[in-house]
Amino acid sequence: MAQKSQLDFRFSDLRIDPESPLPKQRQIYAALREAILDGKLNPNDVLPSTRELAGELGVSRNTVLAAYELLLAEGYIAGRGGAGTYVAQNTARPPASLPPERIEPRPLSSTAEVMRVEQLPDSWESPSVARPFRPSSPAFDAFPFTTWARIVTHHSRGQGRFSVADGDTHGQLPLRRAITEHLRAARSCHCEPDQVFVTSGSQLALFLCSMLLIDKDDAVWTEEPGFPDAHRTFRARTTRVIPVPVDSSGIDIEAGKALSPQPRVIYVTPTNQWPLGIVMPIQRRLALLQFAAERKAWIVEDDYAGDLRYDGKAYSTLQGLDEADRVIHLGTFSTTMLPGLRLGYILVPPDLVDAFAAARRIIDRYPNTLAQAGLTDFIERGFYHRHIRAMQQLYYERHQLLQSRIVSKLGGILEARPASAGTFTVANLASGIDDVALAKGLHARGIDSLPLSQTYAGAPALHGLLLGHAVAPPEAIRAGIDGIERFFSTWGFAPMNAAKKSARAT
Amino acid sequence: MAQKSQLDFRFSDLRIDPESPLPKQRQIYAALREAILDGKLNPNDVLPSTRELAGELGVSRNTVLAAYELLLAEGYIAGRGGAGTYVAQNTARPPASLPPERIEPRPLSSTAEVMRVEQLPDSWESPSVARPFRPSSPAFDAFPFTTWARIVTHHSRGQGRFSVADGDTHGQLPLRRAITEHLRAARSCHCEPDQVFVTSGSQLALFLCSMLLIDKDDAVWTEEPGFPDAHRTFRARTTRVIPVPVDSSGIDIEAGKALSPQPRVIYVTPTNQWPLGIVMPIQRRLALLQFAAERKAWIVEDDYAGDLRYDGKAYSTLQGLDEADRVIHLGTFSTTMLPGLRLGYILVPPDLVDAFAAARRIIDRYPNTLAQAGLTDFIERGFYHRHIRAMQQLYYERHQLLQSRIVSKLGGILEARPASAGTFTVANLASGIDDVALAKGLHARGIDSLPLSQTYAGAPALHGLLLGHAVAPPEAIRAGIDGIERFFSTWGFAPMNAAKKSARAT
């Protein structure tokens, strides 16, 4: 690409639109991000100081700071210590993506010989959700049931007709509008309500992808380690599910190419890699989009924790960066609201809308309308945002407590990784301990977890436990960690040198 | 089979069990039915008079009469006018069915080239459900919303934990128990809760069958005319969906054999053939079960209107007659409760339970738990039975009104068939009228219907309209028929000789 002069972009031309639904910091963020992606701001170009730009725009310095912090976290800009902030390397969109090609969805029919739908071991399927430390459960104790019940009661009386009657295969339009607005404003998605389908959790979204995007002989990249349900869902449809190692930027494209150069689907969790919590930086995102456009692969972006970040960073999505219509974006209300709602969404490129609608029609038509009506109201009346903000704080606190209890009680055995989003903490195990046996033993004592080794499709590089901190109130966290400590002592080995570990890990 | 003497069964040995959950009339019915099926009562054996048997058993004569009437309706017995009641021909189970063979479920993977999920024309997908005469909608105006809201409110407060938390892939156990008890008591099914899955309406049940029972090259028999959603769902999975003509006893097995001798799945609606309302007599049922056992075919029994019979006859199911584990039985709460609930069930043979559970896990896990909890309470507290009894009466009245309005306003153009169950009336059209054009024209004027010709997969033998009477209060029925009359007059032809037709049809 030709080197462009900094004159392509003038900071003084930046404008805040008071009519925009976007907060000011998001507007500044979006304008700078676009300038960088478009190559109007080039690598090493220096940004004005937050004080300067705040003065220029007539906003508070904190507003500019928040925009810079998100750009920094996403990898668009870097800080040079004393010398200010500058545009990072490899942040411009590659020139002229290939024109999007219409790819036919895949058929449901089949000739293969073996049913490959697999079952998980019973112990990880326990419905006793309120136990510590079930990894994907939200805080049932902190859900605003009174408000929710008031809304649901209204709709269950049949007063909103759409709560009882036949529904829309895409999901109810008001809910799709609310989801679209949220994704645009908070996550920089490009979408219209017609591209959104309300699904039964993210599982149905994954299933739709497995039905419509791949065929028997198609390759699918999944993350290694990664989300077992995604792996399993794709494996029901193709034998060629390829676990691709995750490095410090997320899925390792070069490693993937070496394993399987022509994936049809690439399943990723770029906002908070499942389970390791890695945020994919802009450089890797652009490379992944470029690769997908070149190979005509679909990217399935699972945003399972997008609304549950503790660090206040509303990272933009791959979907919002995608100019070649290769990204299918999905999310769930199971962890932000309640899993029993069975609500989630999938946002598909326009070319795929008809195929998804037709498939939805023969699978289950549409989700429970009372739940849809209730959630729509809950979002529109501001309760959803209030709730997720509260949960971000609460889950952060529970994560911190869990971490500190692990340090003080289980130092030397378990080491908790810091988490910035979601419902669970990953705790690495000292080598030589079988995490599956450990999880089974704990399960029998009323403590749920998921063995980290089971998040690997191949040989596990790490052993440990996924411990859900969201579901557990403080007393349950303390009791749960005490329970793990007791369990270890019955196994005959106590935490080694807990105090020393403690000092390092906090 | 060797002729057995009547001494194999002694009416005086018939016993009423006061502890049984079954009503007395159902106990008498079940005992006689078993004796006939087992060949203990043989063709032409004479039954005692209702008065005699009532005296013998110490029950009222009406109790015995109800049992005899159901046996008569199902074809087990026949009446000889003055000479009493006797056992009908071909009512004994064939000797020793072949031992059930474990058949592997089918894979989801695929190699076919074309996506065959089809879309219906928009006009039959209107979500404006309260309009006359949407065929499959229940009476929204008669649903006990106050009771329902009270139950739902309780659960939405999170007081019953199972309404908010993670659920059971089979569906919540209390609901499966309630469904099992109902199917055993009212429909003579043989089942345990473990064989039941709670689905999202009957559509997901059909989809599960299409995913797990058939493969790309397998043949499926459907009824002709028949339920388009079933046809379409199977067609997404195999090119070999064979519409088999329906005769006065239901699906014509000999015709089916001639078209496709080795079906893998036979989809039938034996309790009330969709859309013609034919009840399959016992002779055809036994022949169908025998054929399925011989050919190792699965029978998918769709009991879509089982709880909505106006004639008070709780017909037994194919599932309850099946001794070879060939029958998959499914039903829906969309018409007995509300379609927006998205609840139904599927009852599968024990050998298929694991495969269905694994598939459910990767499709959508489980249905909304608030709806499940509400329905469980609604059934357990007797509201469901009260509601369906009320709807049986109401739908009968609405059907009668619709019929009489058609006779008086549209005689000579439309002729309504008497219905004994379900939510809609089939009205045949005078020849030469294109029912699709008619339905489209009416739709544009706010009147919904389904063209009868569209219930044929092949060349339609009948033209007409499926008109939903359940959804329409009396004033809407009158207005709707008036609207159809006006529509015909704008077309330029008026009903011919309405009065004469009227006299014949009522």
mmCIF file of N, CA, C and O in Angstrom, chain B residues 133-175:
data_model
loop_
_atom_site.group_PDB
_atom_site.id
_atom_site.type_symbol
_atom_site.label_atom_id
_atom_site.label_comp_id
_atom_site.label_asym_id
_atom_site.label_seq_id
_atom_site.Cartn_x
_atom_site.Cartn_y
_atom_site.Cartn_z
ATOM 1 N N PHE B 133 -59.351 -17.211 9.360
ATOM 2 C CA PHE B 133 -59.604 -18.509 9.929
ATOM 3 C C PHE B 133 -58.283 -19.257 9.910
ATOM 4 O O PHE B 133 -58.146 -20.246 9.206
ATOM 5 N N ARG B 134 -57.333 -18.731 10.643
ATOM 6 C CA ARG B 134 -56.003 -19.348 10.630
ATOM 7 C C ARG B 134 -56.125 -20.788 11.141
ATOM 8 O O ARG B 134 -56.526 -21.035 12.273
ATOM 9 N N PRO B 135 -55.759 -21.762 10.300
ATOM 10 C CA PRO B 135 -56.184 -23.141 10.579
ATOM 11 C C PRO B 135 -55.695 -23.758 11.890
ATOM 12 O O PRO B 135 -56.467 -24.436 12.558
ATOM 13 N N SER B 136 -54.444 -23.508 12.273
ATOM 14 C CA SER B 136 -53.933 -24.258 13.425
ATOM 15 C C SER B 136 -53.907 -23.464 14.714
ATOM 16 O O SER B 136 -53.318 -23.903 15.704
ATOM 17 N N SER B 137 -54.546 -22.312 14.728
ATOM 18 C CA SER B 137 -54.528 -21.515 15.957
ATOM 19 C C SER B 137 -55.645 -21.943 16.899
ATOM 20 O O SER B 137 -56.744 -22.249 16.475
ATOM 21 N N PRO B 138 -55.331 -21.937 18.207
ATOM 22 C CA PRO B 138 -56.368 -22.211 19.201
ATOM 23 C C PRO B 138 -57.202 -20.962 19.475
ATOM 24 O O PRO B 138 -56.970 -19.907 18.876
ATOM 25 N N ALA B 139 -58.158 -21.084 20.376
ATOM 26 C CA ALA B 139 -59.010 -19.947 20.762
ATOM 27 C C ALA B 139 -58.265 -19.092 21.779
ATOM 28 O O ALA B 139 -58.329 -19.360 22.977
ATOM 29 N N PHE B 140 -57.580 -18.070 21.285
ATOM 30 C CA PHE B 140 -56.862 -17.189 22.221
ATOM 31 C C PHE B 140 -57.834 -16.503 23.170
ATOM 32 O O PHE B 140 -57.509 -16.195 24.306
ATOM 33 N N ASP B 141 -59.054 -16.236 22.676
ATOM 34 C CA ASP B 141 -60.032 -15.524 23.505
ATOM 35 C C ASP B 141 -60.531 -16.373 24.667
ATOM 36 O O ASP B 141 -61.120 -15.839 25.596
ATOM 37 N N ALA B 142 -60.312 -17.682 24.598
ATOM 38 C CA ALA B 142 -60.851 -18.552 25.643
ATOM 39 C C ALA B 142 -59.762 -19.146 26.525
ATOM 40 O O ALA B 142 -60.022 -20.021 27.340
ATOM 41 N N PHE B 143 -58.549 -18.670 26.354
ATOM 42 C CA PHE B 143 -57.472 -19.218 27.172
ATOM 43 C C PHE B 143 -57.542 -18.623 28.578
ATOM 44 O O PHE B 143 -57.756 -17.418 28.744
ATOM 45 N N PRO B 144 -57.374 -19.433 29.607
ATOM 46 C CA PRO B 144 -57.476 -18.920 30.991
ATOM 47 C C PRO B 144 -56.225 -18.151 31.410
ATOM 48 O O PRO B 144 -55.406 -18.631 32.198
ATOM 49 N N PHE B 145 -56.105 -16.939 30.855
ATOM 50 C CA PHE B 145 -54.891 -16.160 31.088
ATOM 51 C C PHE B 145 -54.671 -15.797 32.553
ATOM 52 O O PHE B 145 -53.543 -15.688 33.012
ATOM 53 N N THR B 146 -55.749 -15.577 33.288
ATOM 54 C CA THR B 146 -55.577 -15.175 34.684
ATOM 55 C C THR B 146 -54.908 -16.291 35.481
ATOM 56 O O THR B 146 -53.931 -16.078 36.204
ATOM 57 N N THR B 147 -55.421 -17.502 35.302
ATOM 58 C CA THR B 147 -54.819 -18.648 35.981
ATOM 59 C C THR B 147 -53.377 -18.843 35.522
ATOM 60 O O THR B 147 -52.455 -19.041 36.319
ATOM 61 N N TRP B 148 -53.196 -18.772 34.211
ATOM 62 C CA TRP B 148 -51.866 -18.974 33.642
ATOM 63 C C TRP B 148 -50.885 -17.934 34.177
ATOM 64 O O TRP B 148 -49.769 -18.258 34.582
ATOM 65 N N ALA B 149 -51.321 -16.675 34.212
ATOM 66 C CA ALA B 149 -50.440 -15.603 34.677
ATOM 67 C C ALA B 149 -50.063 -15.811 36.137
ATOM 68 O O ALA B 149 -48.938 -15.544 36.546
ATOM 69 N N ARG B 150 -51.012 -16.321 36.921
ATOM 70 C CA ARG B 150 -50.714 -16.542 38.336
ATOM 71 C C ARG B 150 -49.612 -17.594 38.481
ATOM 72 O O ARG B 150 -48.664 -17.428 39.246
ATOM 73 N N ILE B 151 -49.749 -18.648 37.724
ATOM 74 C CA ILE B 151 -48.744 -19.726 37.791
ATOM 75 C C ILE B 151 -47.394 -19.225 37.283
ATOM 76 O O ILE B 151 -46.348 -19.450 37.898
ATOM 77 N N VAL B 152 -47.426 -18.530 36.155
ATOM 78 C CA VAL B 152 -46.174 -18.057 35.557
ATOM 79 C C VAL B 152 -45.491 -17.049 36.475
ATOM 80 O O VAL B 152 -44.269 -17.062 36.640
ATOM 81 N N THR B 153 -46.283 -16.184 37.084
ATOM 82 C CA THR B 153 -45.711 -15.184 37.984
ATOM 83 C C THR B 153 -44.945 -15.856 39.110
ATOM 84 O O THR B 153 -43.819 -15.488 39.435
ATOM 85 N N HIS B 154 -45.569 -16.860 39.679
ATOM 86 C CA HIS B 154 -44.908 -17.599 40.762
ATOM 87 C C HIS B 154 -43.530 -18.087 40.309
ATOM 88 O O HIS B 154 -42.524 -17.864 40.990
ATOM 89 N N HIS B 155 -43.490 -18.712 39.160
ATOM 90 C CA HIS B 155 -42.213 -19.283 38.712
ATOM 91 C C HIS B 155 -41.237 -18.203 38.252
ATOM 92 O O HIS B 155 -40.027 -18.364 38.402
ATOM 93 N N SER B 156 -41.770 -17.114 37.700
ATOM 94 C CA SER B 156 -40.851 -16.087 37.198
ATOM 95 C C SER B 156 -40.152 -15.361 38.348
ATOM 96 O O SER B 156 -39.162 -14.687 38.143
ATOM 97 N N ARG B 157 -40.681 -15.503 39.547
ATOM 98 C CA ARG B 157 -39.990 -14.912 40.704
ATOM 99 C C ARG B 157 -38.785 -15.740 41.122
ATOM 100 O O ARG B 157 -38.090 -15.380 42.058
ATOM 101 N N GLY B 158 -38.589 -16.843 40.429
ATOM 102 C CA GLY B 158 -37.432 -17.666 40.754
ATOM 103 C C GLY B 158 -37.679 -18.542 41.957
ATOM 104 O O GLY B 158 -36.756 -19.101 42.536
ATOM 105 N N GLN B 159 -38.968 -18.671 42.333
ATOM 106 C CA GLN B 159 -39.267 -19.441 43.540
ATOM 107 C C GLN B 159 -39.126 -20.931 43.292
ATOM 108 O O GLN B 159 -38.726 -21.670 44.170
ATOM 109 N N GLY B 160 -39.518 -21.352 42.117
ATOM 110 C CA GLY B 160 -39.219 -22.726 41.754
ATOM 111 C C GLY B 160 -37.894 -22.669 41.014
ATOM 112 O O GLY B 160 -37.827 -22.104 39.935
ATOM 113 N N ARG B 161 -36.854 -23.241 41.571
ATOM 114 C CA ARG B 161 -35.546 -23.030 40.980
ATOM 115 C C ARG B 161 -35.484 -23.580 39.561
ATOM 116 O O ARG B 161 -34.765 -23.078 38.715
ATOM 117 N N PHE B 162 -36.279 -24.574 39.288
ATOM 118 C CA PHE B 162 -36.126 -25.183 37.974
ATOM 119 C C PHE B 162 -36.672 -24.293 36.862
ATOM 120 O O PHE B 162 -36.457 -24.543 35.700
ATOM 121 N N SER B 163 -37.305 -23.207 37.233
ATOM 122 C CA SER B 163 -37.793 -22.319 36.184
ATOM 123 C C SER B 163 -36.727 -21.357 35.680
ATOM 124 O O SER B 163 -36.924 -20.700 34.677
ATOM 125 N N VAL B 164 -35.621 -21.219 36.377
ATOM 126 C CA VAL B 164 -34.629 -20.234 35.929
ATOM 127 C C VAL B 164 -33.306 -20.871 35.544
ATOM 128 O O VAL B 164 -32.554 -20.330 34.752
ATOM 129 N N ALA B 165 -33.040 -22.001 36.119
ATOM 130 C CA ALA B 165 -31.682 -22.517 36.046
ATOM 131 C C ALA B 165 -31.512 -23.414 34.833
ATOM 132 O O ALA B 165 -32.399 -23.557 34.010
ATOM 133 N N ASP B 166 -30.367 -23.988 34.752
ATOM 134 C CA ASP B 166 -30.055 -24.859 33.648
ATOM 135 C C ASP B 166 -30.995 -26.060 33.692
ATOM 136 O O ASP B 166 -31.438 -26.475 34.750
ATOM 137 N N GLY B 167 -31.305 -26.598 32.540
ATOM 138 C CA GLY B 167 -32.342 -27.611 32.479
ATOM 139 C C GLY B 167 -31.834 -28.972 32.063
ATOM 140 O O GLY B 167 -30.656 -29.184 31.822
ATOM 141 N N ASP B 168 -32.799 -29.861 31.954
ATOM 142 C CA ASP B 168 -32.566 -31.246 31.602
ATOM 143 C C ASP B 168 -32.769 -31.386 30.091
ATOM 144 O O ASP B 168 -33.763 -30.911 29.558
ATOM 145 N N THR B 169 -31.813 -32.030 29.434
ATOM 146 C CA THR B 169 -31.894 -32.201 27.988
ATOM 147 C C THR B 169 -33.172 -32.936 27.568
ATOM 148 O O THR B 169 -33.675 -32.727 26.470
ATOM 149 N N HIS B 170 -33.686 -33.775 28.421
ATOM 150 C CA HIS B 170 -34.940 -34.470 28.105
ATOM 151 C C HIS B 170 -36.152 -33.568 28.313
ATOM 152 O O HIS B 170 -37.247 -33.919 27.884
ATOM 153 N N GLY B 171 -35.991 -32.455 28.975
ATOM 154 C CA GLY B 171 -37.123 -31.694 29.499
ATOM 155 C C GLY B 171 -37.210 -31.972 30.993
ATOM 156 O O GLY B 171 -36.693 -32.980 31.490
ATOM 157 N N GLN B 172 -37.847 -31.065 31.713
ATOM 158 C CA GLN B 172 -37.910 -31.222 33.169
ATOM 159 C C GLN B 172 -38.677 -32.483 33.533
ATOM 160 O O GLN B 172 -39.752 -32.750 33.001
ATOM 161 N N LEU B 173 -38.133 -33.232 34.496
ATOM 162 C CA LEU B 173 -38.738 -34.507 34.875
ATOM 163 C C LEU B 173 -40.197 -34.378 35.322
ATOM 164 O O LEU B 173 -41.031 -35.201 34.924
ATOM 165 N N PRO B 174 -40.562 -33.381 36.128
ATOM 166 C CA PRO B 174 -41.982 -33.308 36.531
ATOM 167 C C PRO B 174 -42.925 -33.160 35.332
ATOM 168 O O PRO B 174 -44.017 -33.728 35.326
ATOM 169 N N LEU B 175 -42.485 -32.449 34.311
ATOM 170 C CA LEU B 175 -43.338 -32.310 33.133
ATOM 171 C C LEU B 175 -43.389 -33.625 32.362
ATOM 172 O O LEU B 175 -44.454 -34.051 31.896
#
